[in-house]
């Protein structure tokens, strides 16, 4: 045998043996991602080092693999399910692959304790969604109200107002539902602290006027350019408003807990997003470039919205115990000099103008944000692909300082996100869930140049067949006065119950929504007689100029109907001076 070949062979064998020695012989803590018939392999994620893949691991089973419960007694394969924690002993006699000698469930599947501290987002039959987790009452369980509710007790979630704060103890069952054994419920009151925080943000967050080219917004001492592109802003707001939790959207306009979310695109290449307690959410173009579909974008926006709905800014502020500034702000109304107060507000605002939250808050925003995206109809399994993609493009040392500061490293975030998906959505039906690759491409593709913008259609000139001059009636509406023209036609069609005319209008350049976004055809089918009556009452009144902060980036009008239905008509001018309009229909 050739001497050089022999040396290379020995070297290769030594490398193989060295690599094999690094493989673990025992995995003490593994989370089951998948284990199903024919039970020939188990997919896990673990913190164990020297695994072939950092993301997840495939462990093979054989007829000789022993399966045991937490007491060490034999169990059948179908008793080990996704979402369980297991210990795995590797078969040392077969080091060509990771084969399991024994798989043991680490804890009693019926006694996995869970602590839940969050907000009641949804109630459906006997179950509820709290803190991004599915919960239900244990038999004879009672939740106690705090002093604000004078010791009132609750025996079902239907008795508790949506948005209430709950602190619960429970046990996660084999079906992944958490059975609540005891807990405390308190009303979600709008506190003085929250009011001051919102006012501080409003003072420090100065947005540019519509059409102000090159204008920016100052966040944490840095100026960002706000995109004025109509299409991308419309798309971001459409997706964002679809994800806002329903109970929050249905709050009366005068409820202090009402948050009017507004979504803005910042022209910045750093992949980042940030939300503030007044409902302002900013998404960098650098982050949008990373994404592959609308579901991934929905997960990102859900995370940001959850920071606001779970009052993380207030909790962070109270945890910092910045009482000197807080005391001065409280005392401002009692005679503190205006100039000094302005300085204090600026200091507080600087601290608020960041997305730096604790790990617990970031984890909660991920968990609750997943639910918001899921409840809006999105395939939240795309969250795992999102973080895989981010990991594949950016080094953790770079991305860790920009995308959700202080969050655990990307690998940990991917694992924790996937864990929540397995625990809370393993039984979900995703057959009709939205991934939205085409929708996302259409929404942002023109802006980034991924798609070529359609060229305007120019009507061909025709030679009149009748040379006789005819008198053309002049249109009294001024050129470019799009709102006046539309409002006149809309009013005429509604009062005359001309549904065909309304349908034609709905086919033009606008979006139509009913308590979340639906298709134009679906919306038209919802125009029942009650709605027509409400619309008639609305359009007989003069339109009002939009004065809400919601209108910062648009020039338009709003029309409100009866108490049951609401119609909002908003106009926006693009860079070319053309008018576009959006109609929102809600209950």
C-alpha positions as a printed Julia matrix, in Angstrom:
587×3 Matrix{Float64}:
   0.0    0.0     0.0
   1.27   3.46   -0.83
   2.82   5.09    2.25
   1.2    8.49    1.64
  -2.21   6.89    1.15
  -1.78   4.94    4.39
  -0.93   8.11    6.31
  -3.97   9.91    4.88
  -6.16   6.95    5.82
  -4.87   6.93    9.4
  -5.4   10.71    9.61
  -8.98  10.41    8.34
  -9.78   7.62   10.79
  -8.33   9.63   13.66
 -10.52  12.6    12.71
 -13.59  10.37   12.58
 -12.84   8.86   15.97
 -12.16  12.31   17.39
 -15.49  13.56   16.06
 -17.29  10.53   17.44
 -15.88  11.11   20.9
 -17.47  14.57   20.91
 -20.94  13.16   20.4
 -22.89  13.01   23.67
 -23.49   9.66   25.31
 -26.36  10.99   27.38
 -28.79  13.88   26.82
 -30.12  14.88   30.2
 -32.68  17.47   29.12
 -34.33  17.33   25.7
 -37.57  18.88   24.45
 -39.53  16.66   22.07
 -40.41  18.35   18.78
 -41.74  15.29   16.97
 -42.29  11.61   17.73
 -44.93   9.88   15.65
 -45.65   6.6    13.91
 -43.79   4.54   12.85
 -41.68   5.88   15.79
 -38.35   5.27   14.07
 -36.88   8.6    15.12
 -37.43  11.34   17.67
 -36.72  15.0    16.85
 -35.53  17.05   19.81
 -33.97  20.35   20.75
 -31.52  20.52   23.61
 -28.86  22.69   25.2
 -26.45  19.75   25.08
 -23.16  20.7    23.45
 -21.43  18.83   20.6
 -24.66  17.99   18.84
 -24.46  17.59   15.05
 -26.84  20.57   14.61
 -27.3   23.53   16.94
 -30.91  23.9    15.87
 -32.37  20.42   16.47
 -31.28  16.79   16.55
 -32.55  13.55   15.07
 -32.23  10.55   17.38
 -32.97   7.15   15.88
 -34.81   4.38   17.69
 -34.47   0.63   17.3
 -36.54  -2.35   18.43
 -34.18  -2.52   21.41
 -34.82   1.11   22.5
 -36.45   1.18   25.94
 -39.25   3.74   26.48
 -40.01   4.67   30.09
 -42.21   7.08   32.03
 -41.02   9.4    34.81
 -41.13   6.5    37.28
 -39.0    4.29   35.09
 -41.82   1.97   34.04
 -42.19   0.89   30.38
 -44.58   2.9    28.18
 -45.82   2.59   24.63
 -44.42   4.94   21.94
 -47.63   6.98   21.67
 -47.28   8.01   25.33
 -44.22  10.1    24.45
 -45.48  13.19   22.64
 -44.26  16.49   21.27
 -43.96  19.07   24.04
 -42.56  16.66   26.65
 -39.17  16.85   28.32
 -37.19  13.62   28.12
 -33.81  12.11   28.95
 -32.06  10.1    26.24
 -29.3    7.57   26.72
 -27.31   7.04   23.53
 -26.43   3.53   22.36
 -22.63   3.45   22.62
 -22.38   0.27   20.54
 -23.52   2.13   17.43
 -21.52   5.34   17.1
 -22.16   5.68   13.37
 -25.32   7.57   14.25
 -27.19   8.9    17.27
 -29.3    5.92   18.27
 -31.29   5.84   21.51
 -30.72   3.05   24.0
 -33.34   4.5    26.35
 -35.84   7.4    26.27
 -37.34   8.43   29.6
 -40.0   11.06   30.31
 -38.48  13.48   32.84
 -41.64  14.6    34.7
 -45.19  13.51   35.34
 -47.14  14.66   32.25
 -50.08  15.64   34.48
 -48.03  17.62   37.0
 -46.07  20.16   35.0
 -46.5   23.38   36.97
 -47.01  26.64   35.08
 -47.11  30.23   36.35
 -49.05  32.69   34.2
 -48.94  36.45   34.62
 -50.61  38.25   31.73
 -53.77  39.64   30.2
 -57.01  37.9    29.26
 -56.98  38.13   25.46
 -59.79  35.8    24.42
 -62.52  33.56   25.84
 -64.05  30.72   23.85
 -66.39  28.29   25.57
 -64.63  27.04   28.71
 -61.13  27.95   27.54
 -59.24  31.21   27.36
 -56.03  32.57   25.88
 -53.84  34.28   28.46
 -50.21  35.27   28.01
 -50.14  33.38   24.73
 -51.19  30.09   26.38
 -54.4   28.06   26.37
 -55.97  27.71   29.82
 -59.13  26.37   31.42
 -60.54  26.12   34.93
 -59.83  23.02   36.98
 -62.92  21.46   38.63
 -64.08  23.62   41.56
 -61.32  26.17   40.95
 -62.06  29.79   41.92
 -60.12  32.93   41.01
 -60.15  35.77   43.52
 -60.58  39.4    42.58
 -58.27  42.06   44.02
 -59.38  44.87   46.3
 -60.4   46.95   43.26
 -63.17  44.38   42.76
 -63.94  44.22   46.49
 -63.03  40.58   46.84
 -65.23  39.33   44.01
 -64.59  35.72   42.96
 -64.74  34.16   39.49
 -65.65  30.59   38.55
 -65.37  30.94   34.76
 -63.51  33.1    32.27
 -66.81  34.4    30.89
 -67.23  36.35   34.13
 -63.93  38.19   33.65
 -63.72  41.28   31.36
 -61.34  40.93   28.43
 -58.07  42.74   29.0
 -58.05  42.02   32.74
 -54.76  41.17   34.43
 -54.45  37.67   35.83
 -51.84  35.92   37.99
 -52.48  32.18   37.81
 -51.11  28.83   38.96
 -51.82  25.73   36.94
 -50.73  22.37   35.58
 -50.06  21.7    31.9
 -51.99  18.64   30.8
 -51.0   16.01   28.25
 -53.2   17.83   25.69
 -51.04  20.94   26.34
 -53.91  22.92   27.91
 -53.02  24.47   31.28
 -55.52  23.59   33.99
 -55.86  26.56   36.34
 -56.01  25.62   40.02
 -55.91  29.05   41.68
 -55.1   32.66   40.97
 -55.91  36.34   41.26
 -57.66  38.72   38.88
 -57.43  42.49   38.81
 -58.95  45.11   36.52
 -56.8   46.76   33.89
 -57.0   50.32   35.14
 -55.38  53.2    33.28
 -52.92  54.48   35.85
 -51.35  57.88   36.3
 -48.0   56.34   35.42
 -49.3   55.13   32.07
 -50.75  58.54   31.3
 -47.45  60.25   32.02
 -45.55  57.75   29.91
 -47.85  58.25   26.94
 -47.57  62.03   27.24
 -43.77  61.8    27.48
 -43.65  59.7    24.33
 -45.89  62.14   22.48
 -43.59  65.01   23.47
 -40.49  63.18   22.34
 -41.87  61.51   19.23
 -42.33  64.22   16.62
 -43.51  62.84   13.3
 -43.13  64.69   10.0
 -46.08  66.21    8.19
 -47.5   64.29    5.21
 -45.54  64.92    2.03
 -42.6   66.48    3.88
 -39.78  65.08    1.74
 -36.74  63.82    3.62
 -38.33  64.41    7.01
 -37.41  62.26    9.95
 -38.39  61.19   13.43
 -36.04  61.3    16.39
 -35.84  58.07   18.39
 -33.38  57.76   21.25
 -31.38  60.73   20.03
 -31.09  59.46   16.47
 -32.99  60.83   13.48
 -34.65  58.36   11.12
 -36.17  59.15    7.76
 -39.82  58.2     7.55
 -40.75  56.65    4.23
 -43.36  58.61    2.29
 -44.04  55.74   -0.12
 -47.81  55.26   -0.19
 -47.86  51.59   -1.16
 -45.47  50.24    1.47
 -47.04  52.32    4.26
 -50.52  51.19    3.26
 -49.41  47.56    3.28
 -47.65  47.78    6.66
 -50.71  49.43    8.23
 -53.01  46.84    6.68
 -51.09  43.92    8.18
 -50.54  45.72   11.49
 -54.19  46.59   12.06
 -55.18  43.03   11.22
 -53.05  41.79   14.13
 -54.24  44.25   16.8
 -56.22  42.13   19.3
 -59.97  42.25   18.8
 -60.86  43.16   22.38
 -58.69  46.28   22.07
 -60.23  47.29   18.74
 -63.73  47.0    20.21
 -63.06  49.28   23.18
 -65.06  52.54   23.05
 -63.18  55.52   21.64
 -63.28  57.3    24.99
 -61.92  54.34   26.98
 -58.52  55.38   28.45
 -57.15  51.9    27.69
 -57.89  52.35   23.99
 -54.67  52.32   21.96
 -54.8   53.58   18.39
 -51.94  51.78   16.67
 -50.13  53.47   13.8
 -47.4   51.81   11.76
 -44.53  53.6    10.05
 -41.68  52.53    7.8
 -38.24  53.96    8.53
 -35.66  54.07    5.78
 -32.86  52.4     7.69
 -30.83  49.31    6.78
 -30.5   48.07   10.36
 -32.92  45.13   10.84
 -35.01  46.45   13.69
 -38.5   47.37   14.89
 -39.72  49.31   17.9
 -43.09  50.16   19.5
 -44.05  52.86   21.97
 -46.79  53.06   24.56
 -48.84  55.53   22.51
 -49.28  52.87   19.79
 -46.6   54.12   17.37
 -44.82  51.19   15.75
 -41.76  51.68   13.54
 -40.37  49.07   11.17
 -37.02  49.52    9.44
 -36.67  48.76    5.75
 -33.65  46.64    6.73
 -35.98  44.3     8.61
 -38.49  44.07    5.78
 -35.7   43.02    3.43
 -34.99  39.98    5.62
 -38.49  38.57    5.52
 -39.87  36.01    3.08
 -43.62  36.25    3.62
 -46.46  38.01    5.39
 -46.7   35.43    8.18
 -43.15  36.24    9.27
 -43.98  39.94    9.17
 -47.11  39.28   11.24
 -45.01  37.57   13.92
 -42.71  40.6    14.07
 -45.6   43.06   14.36
 -47.34  40.82   16.88
 -44.22  41.02   19.05
 -44.21  44.82   18.9
 -47.94  45.13   19.59
 -47.56  42.77   22.57
 -44.97  45.13   24.1
 -47.69  47.8    24.15
 -50.68  45.69   25.2
 -48.68  44.1    28.02
 -47.55  47.55   29.21
 -43.86  46.72   29.16
 -42.84  50.38   29.09
 -44.69  50.99   32.36
 -43.3   47.86   33.97
 -39.78  48.71   32.88
 -40.15  52.25   34.18
 -41.46  51.11   37.55
 -38.7   48.51   37.8
 -36.06  51.16   37.23
 -37.51  53.13   40.14
 -36.52  56.41   38.56
 -38.37  58.26   41.29
 -36.51  61.57   41.0
 -37.7   62.21   37.46
 -41.1   60.69   38.19
 -41.65  62.87   41.25
 -40.71  65.97   39.29
 -43.13  65.06   36.51
 -45.94  64.49   39.0
 -45.17  67.82   40.59
 -45.06  69.66   37.3
 -48.71  70.55   37.59
 -48.12  72.07   41.02
 -45.75  74.82   39.92
 -42.49  73.29   38.72
 -40.85  75.68   36.28
 -41.77  74.96   32.66
 -38.16  74.91   31.46
 -37.08  72.45   34.16
 -40.06  70.25   33.41
 -39.12  70.2    29.74
 -35.64  68.97   30.61
 -37.06  66.22   32.83
 -39.51  65.13   30.14
 -36.65  65.01   27.65
 -34.63  62.8    30.01
 -37.54  60.46   30.56
 -38.38  60.39   26.86
 -34.8   59.43   25.99
 -35.11  56.41   28.27
 -38.42  55.48   26.68
 -37.14  55.85   23.12
 -35.6   52.38   23.01
 -36.75  48.81   22.69
 -34.56  47.6    25.51
 -36.66  45.28   27.64
 -35.83  42.51   30.05
 -35.54  38.92   28.84
 -38.82  38.01   30.52
 -40.61  40.84   28.74
 -39.08  39.9    25.39
 -40.09  36.27   25.88
 -43.61  37.34   26.76
 -43.8   39.6    23.7
 -42.71  36.66   21.53
 -45.28  34.36   23.11
 -48.21  36.8    23.02
 -47.19  38.08   19.59
 -47.43  34.54   18.24
 -51.01  34.37   19.47
 -51.91  37.73   17.9
 -50.56  36.52   14.56
 -52.31  33.15   14.92
 -55.62  34.75   15.86
 -55.35  36.93   12.75
 -55.15  33.79   10.63
 -51.4   33.47   10.02
 -49.25  30.33   10.03
 -47.1   30.97   13.1
 -44.84  28.05   12.25
 -43.15  30.54    9.95
 -41.66  32.14   13.09
 -39.13  29.31   13.21
 -38.18  29.88    9.57
 -37.85  33.58   10.34
 -35.18  33.05   12.98
 -33.44  30.4    10.92
 -33.21  32.94    8.12
 -31.91  35.67   10.41
 -29.3   33.3    11.84
 -28.2   32.36    8.35
 -27.66  35.97    7.29
 -26.3   37.74   10.35
 -23.78  36.92   13.01
 -25.3   36.91   16.48
 -22.74  39.5    17.6
 -24.16  41.92   15.03
 -27.87  41.16   15.1
 -27.93  40.89   18.89
 -27.24  44.6    19.26
 -29.98  45.72   16.89
 -32.91  43.34   16.73
 -34.73  43.4    20.08
 -31.91  44.45   22.34
 -31.23  42.25   25.39
 -33.14  39.34   23.95
 -31.39  36.0    24.3
 -29.07  35.02   21.47
 -30.71  34.12   18.19
 -30.32  30.37   18.66
 -32.05  30.57   22.03
 -34.78  32.7    20.54
 -35.37  30.2    17.76
 -35.61  27.34   20.26
 -37.91  29.22   22.62
 -40.19  30.28   19.75
 -40.39  26.73   18.44
 -41.1   25.48   21.95
 -44.07  27.84   22.23
 -45.37  26.77   18.81
 -45.22  23.1    19.83
 -46.8   23.67   23.25
 -49.62  25.96   22.16
 -50.33  25.23   18.5
 -49.5   21.55   17.96
 -53.22  20.77   17.62
 -54.01  23.81   15.46
 -55.34  23.38   11.94
 -53.02  25.31    9.62
 -54.54  24.12    6.36
 -56.08  27.52    5.65
 -53.55  29.61    7.58
 -51.97  32.5     5.7
 -48.31  32.35    4.72
 -48.64  35.16    2.21
 -45.54  35.0     0.03
 -47.25  36.67   -2.92
 -49.02  39.21   -0.7
 -45.74  40.21    0.94
 -43.93  40.47   -2.39
 -46.69  42.65   -3.78
 -46.82  44.78   -0.61
 -43.12  45.68   -0.46
 -41.75  44.48   -3.81
 -42.35  47.7    -5.74
 -40.59  49.72   -3.04
 -37.48  47.54   -3.03
 -37.45  47.1    -6.78
 -38.19  43.36   -6.61
 -41.17  43.99   -8.86
 -41.47  46.41  -11.74
 -44.11  49.03  -11.14
 -46.95  48.82  -13.66
 -46.85  51.56  -16.23
 -49.86  53.88  -16.36
 -52.31  53.08  -19.14
 -52.61  55.93  -21.6
 -55.89  56.05  -23.5
 -55.4   55.89  -27.25
 -56.44  58.96  -29.19
 -59.48  58.43  -31.4
 -60.81  60.45  -34.28
 -64.43  61.45  -33.7
 -66.77  59.96  -36.27
 -69.12  62.9   -35.99
 -67.36  66.12  -36.87
 -70.23  68.13  -35.46
 -69.16  70.08  -32.38
 -71.01  69.21  -29.21
 -71.31  71.2   -26.07
 -69.72  69.46  -23.08
 -71.12  70.15  -19.65
 -68.35  71.37  -17.35
 -67.65  69.44  -14.2
 -68.13  71.79  -11.27
 -65.67  69.77   -9.16
 -62.16  71.21   -9.16
 -59.45  69.1   -10.77
 -57.75  66.95   -8.14
 -60.51  67.38   -5.59
 -60.86  63.62   -5.28
 -62.72  63.63   -2.0
 -65.51  65.96   -3.15
 -66.05  63.9    -6.29
 -66.09  60.61   -4.43
 -68.26  61.8    -1.57
 -70.87  63.11   -3.96
 -71.06  59.81   -5.86
 -70.89  57.69   -2.72
 -73.72  59.65   -1.11
 -75.83  59.38   -4.25
 -75.29  55.59   -4.49
 -76.04  54.89   -0.82
 -79.13  57.09   -0.56
 -80.47  55.52   -3.73
 -79.64  52.02   -2.45
 -77.65  51.53   -5.65
 -75.56  48.57   -4.54
 -74.17  48.03   -8.02
 -72.69  51.52   -7.97
 -71.15  50.9    -4.56
 -69.72  47.62   -5.79
 -68.1   49.41   -8.72
 -66.57  51.91   -6.31
 -65.28  49.04   -4.21
 -63.47  47.69   -7.27
 -61.4   50.87   -7.51
 -58.22  51.8    -5.71
 -58.92  51.11   -2.04
 -59.03  48.45    0.65
 -62.25  47.38    2.36
 -62.39  45.94    5.86
 -64.91  44.55    8.29
 -63.52  44.01   11.79
 -60.24  42.93   10.26
 -59.44  42.73    6.59
 -61.68  40.78    4.24
 -62.03  40.67    0.47
 -64.09  43.21   -1.43
 -66.59  40.54   -2.44
 -67.01  39.44    1.18
 -67.49  43.02    2.31
 -70.09  43.67   -0.4
 -72.02  40.61    0.76
 -72.2   42.13    4.24
 -74.03  45.25    3.06
 -77.36  44.31    4.61
 -80.38  46.57    5.08
 -79.28  47.62    8.57
 -75.97  48.8     7.22
 -77.6   50.7     4.37
 -79.79  52.52    6.88
 -76.77  53.39    8.99
 -74.86  54.61    5.95
 -77.73  56.82    4.86
 -77.73  58.5     8.25
 -73.96  58.96    8.02
 -73.63  60.41    4.54
 -76.39  62.94    5.08
 -74.05  64.67    7.5
 -71.17  66.82    6.33
 -67.79  65.1     6.41
 -65.31  66.14    9.09
 -61.62  66.83    8.66
 -59.52  64.14   10.28
 -57.86  65.57   13.39
 -56.74  62.34   15.03
 -53.0   61.53   15.41
 -53.88  58.56   13.19
 -53.94  61.01   10.28
 -50.33  62.18   10.6
 -49.3   60.57    7.34
 -52.48  61.11    5.39
 -54.81  63.87    4.29
 -58.42  62.8     4.47
 -61.83  62.75    6.06
 -63.77  60.37    8.24
 -67.44  59.5     8.08
 -69.06  57.73   11.03
 -72.33  55.83   10.91
 -74.59  54.34   13.56
 -73.5   52.82   16.85
 -73.46  49.35   15.31
 -71.5   50.14   12.15
 -68.68  52.52   11.46
 -67.34  53.67    8.12
 -64.04  55.47    7.83
 -63.01  57.01    4.52
 -59.42  58.19    4.31
 -57.66  59.93    1.43
 -53.93  60.0     0.71
 -51.9   61.83   -1.89
 -49.0   60.05   -3.54
 -45.76  61.64   -4.68
 -47.33  62.49   -8.04
 -50.25  64.31   -6.43
 -52.8   61.64   -7.25
 -55.52  60.83   -4.73
 -56.03  57.32   -3.35
 -58.69  56.38   -0.88
 -59.28  53.69    1.71
 -62.64  52.66    3.11
 -62.87  50.75    6.37
 -66.09  49.17    7.54
 -66.31  47.93   11.12
 -68.79  47.01   13.81
